[in-house]
Short mmCIF file of C-alpha atoms in Angstrom, two decimals:
data_model
loop_
_atom_site.label_atom_id
_atom_site.label_comp_id
_atom_site.label_asym_id
_atom_site.label_seq_id
_atom_site.Cartn_x
_atom_site.Cartn_y
_atom_site.Cartn_z
CA ARG M 18 18.27 5.93 -36.91
CA GLY M 19 15.91 6.49 -34.06
CA CYS M 20 14.23 4.47 -31.95
CA ARG M 21 10.21 2.21 -32.19
CA LEU M 22 8.48 1.49 -29.53
CA VAL M 23 5.31 -0.96 -29.48
CA ALA M 24 3.13 -1.30 -26.00
CA GLU M 25 -0.26 -2.80 -25.12
CA ASN M 26 -1.62 0.40 -23.99
CA VAL M 27 -0.23 3.44 -22.78
CA PHE M 28 1.03 2.52 -19.32
CA GLY M 29 2.80 0.71 -21.76
CA ALA M 30 4.37 3.36 -22.85
CA VAL M 31 5.26 5.16 -20.09
CA ALA M 32 6.96 2.50 -18.32
CA ALA M 33 8.76 1.92 -21.38
CA LEU M 34 9.90 5.64 -22.12
CA GLU M 35 10.52 6.17 -17.99
CA SER M 36 12.35 3.46 -17.46
CA THR M 37 13.46 0.79 -19.77
CA LEU M 38 14.70 3.56 -21.92
CA ARG M 39 16.35 5.71 -19.86
CA GLN M 40 18.43 3.29 -17.75
CA LEU M 41 19.64 2.09 -21.18
CA PHE M 42 20.66 5.47 -20.78
CA ALA M 43 21.84 6.45 -17.71
CA HIS M 44 25.26 8.14 -16.16
CA ALA M 45 26.81 7.80 -19.61
CA GLY M 46 24.43 9.15 -21.83
CA ALA M 47 25.51 7.23 -24.64
CA ALA M 48 24.31 3.36 -26.27
CA ASN M 49 27.11 1.25 -26.13
CA PHE M 50 24.92 -0.91 -29.63
CA GLN M 51 24.54 0.03 -33.08
CA THR M 52 21.13 -1.33 -33.05
CA LEU M 53 18.20 -3.30 -29.65
CA THR M 54 15.89 -5.76 -29.60
CA LEU M 55 14.05 -5.97 -25.90
CA LYS M 56 10.69 -7.24 -25.70
CA ASP M 57 9.77 -7.26 -21.60
CA ARG M 58 6.03 -7.77 -19.97
CA PRO M 59 6.40 -7.75 -16.48
CA GLU M 60 4.99 -10.78 -14.49
CA TYR M 61 2.71 -9.16 -11.74
CA LYS M 62 0.03 -6.35 -13.10
CA VAL M 63 0.42 -4.37 -9.43
CA ARG M 64 3.93 -3.31 -8.57
CA GLY M 65 3.01 -1.18 -6.10
CA LEU M 66 4.26 1.29 -2.38
CA MET M 67 1.99 2.42 0.41
CA VAL M 68 2.51 4.98 2.22
CA ASP M 69 1.11 5.80 5.94
CA THR M 70 0.22 9.24 6.27
CA GLY M 71 -2.15 8.32 9.11
CA ARG M 72 0.63 7.58 11.47
CA ARG M 73 3.27 10.13 9.52
CA PHE M 74 2.39 12.93 7.54
CA ILE M 75 3.96 13.52 3.78
CA PRO M 76 3.40 16.65 2.70
CA LYS M 77 2.85 16.97 -1.03
CA SER M 78 5.96 18.02 -2.67
CA VAL M 79 7.62 15.09 -0.76
CA LEU M 80 5.10 12.58 -1.98
CA PHE M 81 5.59 14.33 -5.59
CA THR M 82 9.44 14.40 -5.88
CA HIS M 83 11.21 11.41 -3.48
CA VAL M 84 7.81 8.73 -3.36
CA ILE M 85 5.64 9.44 -6.60
CA ASP M 86 9.19 10.23 -9.40
CA GLY M 87 10.60 7.50 -8.09
CA MET M 88 8.06 5.35 -9.10
CA ALA M 89 7.44 6.05 -12.42
CA LEU M 90 11.00 5.14 -12.80
CA VAL M 91 11.24 1.92 -11.27
CA ARG M 92 8.07 1.23 -13.49
CA MET M 93 5.55 0.74 -10.17
CA ASN M 94 1.95 1.77 -10.97
CA LEU M 95 -0.06 1.45 -7.59
CA LEU M 96 -0.21 4.60 -4.75
CA GLN M 97 -1.60 2.73 -1.90
CA LEU M 98 -2.45 5.92 0.78
CA HIS M 99 -2.64 5.20 3.97
CA LEU M 100 -5.01 7.80 5.32
CA SER M 101 -6.86 7.36 8.93
CA ASP M 102 -4.67 5.60 11.62
CA PHE M 103 -3.85 6.61 15.05
CA CYS M 104 -2.63 9.83 14.29
CA ARG M 105 -5.21 11.40 12.48
CA PHE M 106 -7.47 11.07 9.16
CA ALA M 107 -5.14 12.88 6.06
CA LEU M 108 -7.75 14.48 4.30
CA GLU M 109 -9.93 17.05 4.65
CA LEU M 110 -13.63 16.40 3.85
CA PRO M 111 -15.98 19.90 4.85
CA SER M 112 -18.74 17.74 5.62
CA PHE M 113 -16.31 16.15 8.44
CA PRO M 114 -14.64 19.25 10.05
CA GLU M 115 -14.67 17.44 13.08
CA LEU M 116 -11.88 15.49 12.05
CA ARG M 117 -9.38 18.20 12.82
CA GLN M 118 -10.38 18.71 15.92
CA ASN M 119 -7.96 15.59 16.96
CA GLY M 120 -4.76 17.64 17.73
CA PHE M 121 -2.55 14.77 18.41
CA ARG M 122 -0.73 15.08 14.56
CA GLU M 123 -1.40 17.78 12.36
CA GLY M 124 -1.80 17.27 8.78
CA ALA M 125 -4.55 17.12 5.98
CA TYR M 126 -4.49 16.79 2.32
CA SER M 127 -7.08 18.98 1.45
CA GLN M 128 -9.22 18.37 -2.22
CA GLU M 129 -7.17 19.89 -3.66
CA ASP M 130 -4.18 18.38 -3.03
CA ILE M 131 -5.60 15.09 -3.65
CA ARG M 132 -6.79 15.71 -6.81
CA GLU M 133 -3.34 17.23 -8.12
CA ILE M 134 -1.40 14.09 -6.54
CA VAL M 135 -4.01 11.61 -8.63
CA ALA M 136 -3.29 13.83 -11.74
CA TYR M 137 0.51 13.66 -11.41
CA ALA M 138 0.39 10.21 -10.24
CA LEU M 139 -1.03 9.18 -13.32
CA ASP M 140 0.40 11.50 -15.57
CA ARG M 141 3.19 8.53 -14.42
CA GLY M 142 0.55 5.68 -15.21
CA ILE M 143 -0.32 4.85 -11.25
CA ARG M 144 -3.39 4.63 -10.24
CA VAL M 145 -3.93 6.26 -6.30
CA LEU M 146 -5.73 3.48 -3.86
CA PRO M 147 -7.00 5.00 -0.92
CA GLU M 148 -6.99 3.93 2.76
CA VAL M 149 -10.06 4.28 5.21
CA ASP M 150 -8.68 1.54 7.72
CA LEU M 151 -11.73 -0.27 9.60
CA PRO M 152 -12.89 -1.02 12.19
CA GLY M 153 -9.50 -1.21 13.57
CA HIS M 154 -6.76 1.52 13.96
CA ALA M 155 -9.37 3.88 14.17
CA ALA M 156 -7.99 6.39 17.04
CA GLY M 157 -8.13 9.78 14.21
CA LEU M 158 -11.93 8.75 14.14
CA LEU M 159 -12.07 9.40 17.53
CA PRO M 160 -13.12 13.18 16.92
CA LEU M 161 -16.57 11.99 14.32
CA ARG M 162 -18.26 10.62 18.25
CA GLN M 163 -19.99 13.34 18.08
CA ARG M 164 -21.16 12.88 14.98
CA GLY M 165 -22.84 9.33 16.03
CA LEU M 166 -19.89 6.73 15.76
CA ARG M 167 -18.98 4.67 18.81
CA PHE M 168 -16.48 3.05 19.73
CA CYS M 169 -14.79 -0.05 21.77
CA GLU M 170 -11.29 1.40 23.74
CA ALA M 171 -9.35 -0.83 25.64
CA ALA M 172 -9.38 -0.24 29.67
CA ALA M 173 -7.85 2.28 31.33
CA GLY M 174 -4.09 1.63 32.47
CA LYS M 175 -4.51 -1.55 30.04
CA LYS M 176 -1.21 -1.87 27.56
CA THR M 177 -2.13 -1.97 24.47
CA ARG M 178 -0.21 -1.09 21.32
CA PRO M 179 -2.26 2.20 19.59
CA GLU M 180 -3.13 0.71 16.15
CA GLN M 181 -5.14 -1.75 18.80
CA ALA M 182 -6.97 0.98 21.24
CA THR M 183 -9.60 1.84 19.85
CA LYS M 184 -11.94 0.05 17.36
CA ILE M 185 -15.66 1.35 15.75
CA TYR M 186 -19.02 -0.68 17.20
CA ASP M 187 -21.33 -1.45 15.13
CA ASP M 188 -24.18 -0.29 17.49
CA THR M 189 -27.66 -1.43 17.30
CA GLU M 190 -29.20 1.77 16.09
CA GLY M 191 -27.12 2.17 13.04
CA SER M 192 -25.33 5.03 14.19
CA SER M 193 -21.94 4.38 13.36
CA ARG M 194 -22.89 3.26 9.82
CA GLN M 195 -24.05 5.96 8.99
CA VAL M 196 -21.21 7.65 9.74
CA ILE M 197 -18.98 5.15 7.52
CA ARG M 198 -21.16 5.24 4.20
CA GLN M 199 -20.58 8.74 4.31
CA LEU M 200 -16.95 8.53 4.96
CA LEU M 201 -16.53 6.21 2.77
CA GLY M 202 -19.06 7.74 0.18
CA GLU M 203 -17.12 11.21 -0.12
CA THR M 204 -13.87 9.52 0.65
CA ALA M 205 -14.04 8.45 -2.53
CA GLU M 206 -15.45 11.13 -4.29
CA VAL M 207 -12.55 13.33 -3.83
CA PHE M 208 -10.44 10.14 -4.90
CA GLY M 209 -12.83 10.36 -8.74
CA PRO M 210 -12.77 7.02 -10.95
CA ALA M 211 -9.49 8.38 -12.35
CA ALA M 212 -7.04 6.94 -9.43
CA SER M 213 -8.42 3.79 -9.09
CA ARG M 214 -12.27 1.81 -9.59
CA TRP M 215 -10.55 0.31 -5.89
CA LEU M 216 -11.04 1.01 -2.40
CA HIS M 217 -9.25 0.04 0.40
CA VAL M 218 -11.30 -0.45 3.57
CA GLY M 219 -7.31 -2.29 5.99
CA GLY M 220 -9.01 -4.70 7.87
CA ASP M 221 -6.33 -5.22 10.48
CA GLU M 222 -4.97 -6.13 13.78
CA ALA M 223 -8.76 -5.71 14.23
CA SER M 224 -9.42 -8.41 17.50
CA PRO M 225 -12.57 -8.22 19.31
CA THR M 226 -12.62 -5.23 21.82
CA GLY M 227 -14.62 -5.23 24.89
CA ALA M 228 -18.59 -4.99 23.47
CA CYS M 229 -16.55 -5.09 19.94
CA THR M 230 -17.20 -8.86 19.88
CA ALA M 231 -15.53 -11.02 16.87
CA GLU M 232 -19.36 -11.13 15.20
CA ASN M 233 -19.61 -7.35 15.79
CA ILE M 234 -17.13 -6.78 13.65
CA ALA M 235 -17.43 -9.33 11.45
CA GLY M 236 -20.93 -8.09 10.69
CA LEU M 237 -19.88 -4.45 10.06
CA GLU M 238 -16.51 -5.17 7.78
CA GLU M 239 -20.34 -7.23 5.44
CA PHE M 240 -21.64 -3.99 5.82
CA VAL M 241 -18.40 -1.99 4.09
CA VAL M 242 -17.54 -4.25 2.01
CA GLY M 243 -21.18 -5.57 0.93
CA THR M 244 -23.10 -2.10 1.35
CA VAL M 245 -21.50 0.45 0.67
CA VAL M 246 -17.99 -0.04 -1.20
CA GLN M 247 -19.67 -3.05 -4.07
CA LYS M 248 -23.52 -2.05 -3.94
CA GLU M 249 -23.41 1.75 -3.28
CA LEU M 250 -20.61 2.43 -4.52
CA GLY M 251 -19.49 0.25 -7.29
CA ARG M 252 -15.67 -0.12 -6.72
CA THR M 253 -14.08 -3.09 -5.53
CA ALA M 254 -13.40 -3.84 -2.12
CA VAL M 255 -9.03 -4.27 -0.95
CA ALA M 256 -8.69 -5.75 2.18
CA TRP M 257 -5.48 -6.54 4.74
CA GLU M 258 -5.43 -10.32 5.70
CA GLU M 259 -7.77 -10.49 8.86
CA LEU M 260 -10.51 -9.29 6.99
CA ARG M 261 -10.67 -12.59 5.66
CA PHE M 262 -8.73 -15.06 8.00
CA LYS M 263 -11.13 -15.56 10.73
CA ASP M 264 -11.88 -19.16 12.38
CA PRO M 265 -15.25 -19.78 11.01
CA ASP M 266 -14.10 -19.57 7.25
CA SER M 267 -17.54 -18.60 6.66
CA GLU M 268 -17.14 -15.48 8.89
CA GLY M 269 -14.08 -14.59 6.59
CA PHE M 270 -16.31 -15.25 3.24
CA ARG M 271 -19.49 -12.81 5.01
CA SER M 272 -16.67 -10.36 6.02
CA ALA M 273 -15.68 -10.44 2.67
CA GLY M 274 -18.63 -9.36 1.99
CA ARG M 275 -19.89 -12.80 0.86
CA THR M 276 -17.65 -12.35 -2.55
CA ASN M 277 -15.15 -13.64 -3.20
CA ASP M 278 -14.75 -10.12 -5.96
CA THR M 279 -12.42 -8.80 -2.54
CA ILE M 280 -8.74 -8.71 -2.92
CA ILE M 281 -6.85 -9.49 0.34
CA MET M 282 -3.51 -8.15 1.01
CA GLY M 283 -1.11 -10.71 2.79
CA TRP M 284 1.33 -9.42 5.20
CA MET M 285 1.82 -11.73 7.90
CA ARG M 286 0.00 -15.24 8.02
CA GLY M 287 -1.85 -15.17 5.17
CA THR M 288 0.35 -16.16 1.82
CA PRO M 289 -0.69 -15.73 -1.80
CA TRP M 290 -0.89 -19.28 -2.02
CA GLY M 291 -3.61 -19.75 1.24
CA ILE M 292 -5.94 -16.76 -0.19
CA ALA M 293 -5.46 -17.44 -3.45
CA ARG M 294 -6.85 -20.91 -2.19
CA ARG M 295 -10.02 -18.93 -0.65
CA GLY M 296 -10.68 -17.72 -4.30
CA HIS M 297 -9.54 -14.52 -3.84
CA ARG M 298 -7.44 -12.02 -5.98
CA VAL M 299 -3.89 -11.68 -3.55
CA LEU M 300 -1.64 -8.69 -3.21
CA ALA M 301 1.63 -9.65 -1.00
CA ALA M 302 3.06 -7.36 1.36
CA ASN M 303 4.71 -9.88 3.64
CA LEU M 304 6.25 -8.59 6.58
CA HIS M 305 9.51 -9.92 5.83
CA GLN M 306 10.01 -9.63 2.18
CA HIS M 307 7.59 -6.22 1.65
CA TYR M 308 8.19 -3.84 5.20
CA LEU M 309 10.83 -0.94 4.56
CA ASP M 310 10.82 -0.22 8.17
CA TYR M 311 13.03 -2.87 9.96
CA SER M 312 16.92 -1.20 9.53
CA TYR M 313 18.82 -1.49 6.69
CA VAL M 314 21.36 -4.60 8.81
CA ALA M 315 17.87 -6.30 9.28
CA HIS M 316 16.76 -6.33 5.27
CA PRO M 317 19.46 -5.28 3.47
CA PRO M 318 18.57 -4.64 -0.55
CA SER M 319 18.54 -8.20 -1.46
CA ASN M 320 16.05 -8.71 1.64
CA PHE M 321 13.25 -8.45 -1.48
CA TRP M 322 14.82 -10.17 -4.20
CA TYR M 323 12.89 -13.76 -3.73
CA ASP M 324 10.51 -15.45 -6.01
CA PRO M 325 6.54 -14.23 -5.13
CA SER M 326 5.16 -17.85 -6.43
CA GLU M 327 7.28 -20.02 -4.17
CA ARG M 328 4.77 -21.23 -1.30
CA ARG M 329 6.02 -20.84 1.91
CA GLY M 330 4.93 -21.30 5.82
CA SER M 331 1.65 -23.40 6.52
CA ASP M 332 1.02 -23.12 3.14
CA ALA M 333 4.50 -25.14 1.60
CA GLY M 334 3.94 -28.80 0.13
CA SER M 335 -0.10 -28.05 0.37
CA CYS M 336 -1.27 -28.44 -2.82
CA ALA M 337 0.28 -30.07 -6.08
CA ALA M 338 -0.10 -27.27 -8.75
CA PRO M 339 -0.04 -22.97 -8.26
CA SER M 340 -3.30 -22.56 -6.32
CA TRP M 341 -4.12 -19.03 -8.77
CA GLU M 342 -3.69 -20.96 -11.55
CA ARG M 343 -7.21 -22.01 -10.58
CA ARG M 344 -8.16 -18.00 -11.22
CA PRO M 345 -5.87 -17.14 -13.61
CA GLY M 346 -4.26 -13.96 -12.12
CA ALA M 347 -5.22 -14.18 -9.15
CA PHE M 348 -2.30 -13.33 -7.35
CA LEU M 349 -1.60 -9.50 -8.85
CA GLY M 350 0.89 -8.27 -7.57
CA GLY M 351 2.90 -6.88 -4.22
CA LEU M 352 3.46 -3.25 -2.44
CA PRO M 353 6.03 -2.46 -0.18
CA ASP M 354 4.92 -0.51 2.82
CA PRO M 355 7.22 1.63 4.79
CA LYS M 356 5.37 2.21 8.21
CA ALA M 357 5.78 5.51 9.23
CA ALA M 358 7.45 7.01 12.69
CA LYS M 359 6.19 8.93 15.10
CA LEU M 360 7.68 11.99 14.89
CA ASP M 361 6.94 15.21 13.24
CA LEU M 362 10.37 16.56 11.39
CA ALA M 363 12.27 19.61 10.00
CA ALA M 364 11.38 19.62 5.99
CA ALA M 365 15.14 18.26 4.96
CA GLN M 366 15.02 15.74 7.44
CA ARG M 367 11.28 14.00 6.48
CA ARG M 368 12.51 13.96 3.03
CA LEU M 369 16.09 11.70 4.16
CA SER M 370 14.56 10.06 6.77
CA LEU M 371 11.32 9.00 4.30
CA ALA M 372 13.58 8.45 0.85
CA GLY M 373 16.03 6.44 3.37
CA MET M 374 13.71 3.84 4.54
CA ILE M 375 11.80 3.55 1.30
CA TRP M 376 14.84 3.69 -1.49
CA PRO M 377 16.42 1.99 -3.10
CA ARG M 378 14.92 -1.32 -1.03
CA ALA M 379 11.28 -0.28 -2.69
CA ALA M 380 13.33 -0.23 -6.57
CA VAL M 381 14.30 -4.08 -5.91
CA SER M 382 11.02 -4.69 -4.92
CA ALA M 383 9.83 -3.32 -8.11
CA ALA M 384 12.33 -5.80 -9.77
CA THR M 385 10.73 -9.06 -8.24
CA LEU M 386 7.47 -7.86 -8.66
CA TRP M 387 9.20 -7.18 -12.63
CA ARG M 388 10.25 -10.45 -13.36
CA TYR M 389 12.03 -12.40 -10.67
CA SER M 390 15.25 -14.75 -11.68
CA PRO M 391 16.52 -16.93 -9.13
CA SER M 392 20.15 -16.31 -11.50
CA VAL M 393 20.40 -13.30 -9.87
CA ALA M 394 22.17 -13.68 -6.60
CA ALA M 395 22.47 -11.62 -3.21
CA PRO M 396 25.56 -9.99 -3.94
CA ALA M 397 24.60 -9.10 -7.21
CA ILE M 398 21.45 -7.14 -5.91
CA ASP M 399 23.41 -5.33 -3.52
CA GLU M 400 25.42 -4.11 -5.90
CA TYR M 401 22.41 -2.98 -7.69
CA ALA M 402 21.01 -1.47 -5.12
CA GLN M 403 24.23 0.81 -5.12
CA TRP M 404 23.47 1.81 -8.97
CA LEU M 405 20.21 3.08 -8.56
CA ALA M 406 20.56 5.19 -5.81
CA ALA M 407 22.99 6.97 -8.04
CA TYR M 408 20.14 6.23 -10.92
CA LEU M 409 17.55 7.76 -8.69
CA LEU M 410 19.35 10.98 -7.38
CA ASP M 411 21.69 11.70 -11.00
CA VAL M 412 17.67 11.66 -13.27
CA SER M 413 14.94 12.52 -11.38
CA GLY M 414 16.80 13.89 -7.91
CA VAL M 415 14.85 10.85 -5.14
CA ALA M 416 16.62 10.88 -2.44
CA SER M 417 17.76 7.58 -1.29
CA CYS M 418 19.14 5.33 1.49
CA PRO M 419 23.15 7.10 0.59
CA PRO M 420 25.28 3.96 -0.68
CA GLY M 421 27.28 2.09 1.99
CA CYS M 422 25.25 3.26 4.84
CA ALA M 423 22.52 2.54 7.23
CA CYS M 424 18.35 4.18 7.63
CA ASP M 425 15.31 3.23 9.09
CA GLU M 426 12.99 5.35 10.42
CA LEU M 427 14.76 8.21 12.87
CA THR M 428 18.39 7.76 11.38
CA ALA M 429 20.65 7.99 8.28
CA CYS M 430 24.63 7.03 8.16
CA GLY M 431 24.70 7.55 11.64
CA ARG M 432 22.89 10.13 11.98
#
């Protein structure tokens, strides 16, 4: 009588205990078997979730219960905190008190908050990846202008999305570089090596604006990735696809620190195949199969059940064999992404609106990245999602979009 568990490391044991074993006994509390042997391993190493606190601040208590606990139950192992965007820089750094003067949207984690989040996640087999988005998505850093950070801003009266309205300018005096070096260094120190040896530096939607030409942007990105993250901090840089996909391709290689060690996240035109062909490791965050800010009508749970290794778009038929066979383990995994609403909500509303966006659809994505099977059809996945919603609530009190409802950034079940 009893249970014997064998795993390659402590994180495998945590996944077996927190998820696999619990699911066997979920709801009924009794087993329908005398003996059972399970042999299971994930197809992809990284099964993550990105939370966009740079747009919509998520209190620590909500992160614990409705994000991290849910991730542990479905065997996710990477939490990406998108800390900076046009609403705020969501981390308090004593050396940068100006960042609390933004006033556009309040909300930031203290250094003690981050240490608690990192420890809470690590206890559940989840690493935390901080992201400081550069050189675009930079309006939350505007208060650092008085410290010497230089910017390019869209012309007054020009209709521009807020994510793209402000870029960091790489000035010839090196003033911007000095501020960025200190900002990234202190951010990495707060999260510590226990969180992740990776540091996400953004790079998305950084199209040229005024003096921030393509050449200027590439030079700043090369400094951030190659000099600061890799050489000075000794970390692996992670970036969105735009940092690597440039014309000519040599400019993209330059922006990636002139190395293939930079991990690239594909979200729009950068497919895993296209990225791996350039020699990089890949994280998939495809807009159509991973983004959670689409409504349940447009993207039901079954939308997140797909074959991540399948070639798509411009990469279809371009290779005789999978590109990542050239570099074993190049396709690391993926992350669903709940882009944030630009609203401040009461605590109860916040829990339901955030959790309803994430669960149970992100759990289906986690299952896809654990091991996809083409034999499981869409109706079975949508039925499985209803079971998952009840499972998350019953086991750990994790809120999710109720069965039969549609949830998005602003509504749940029509309210």
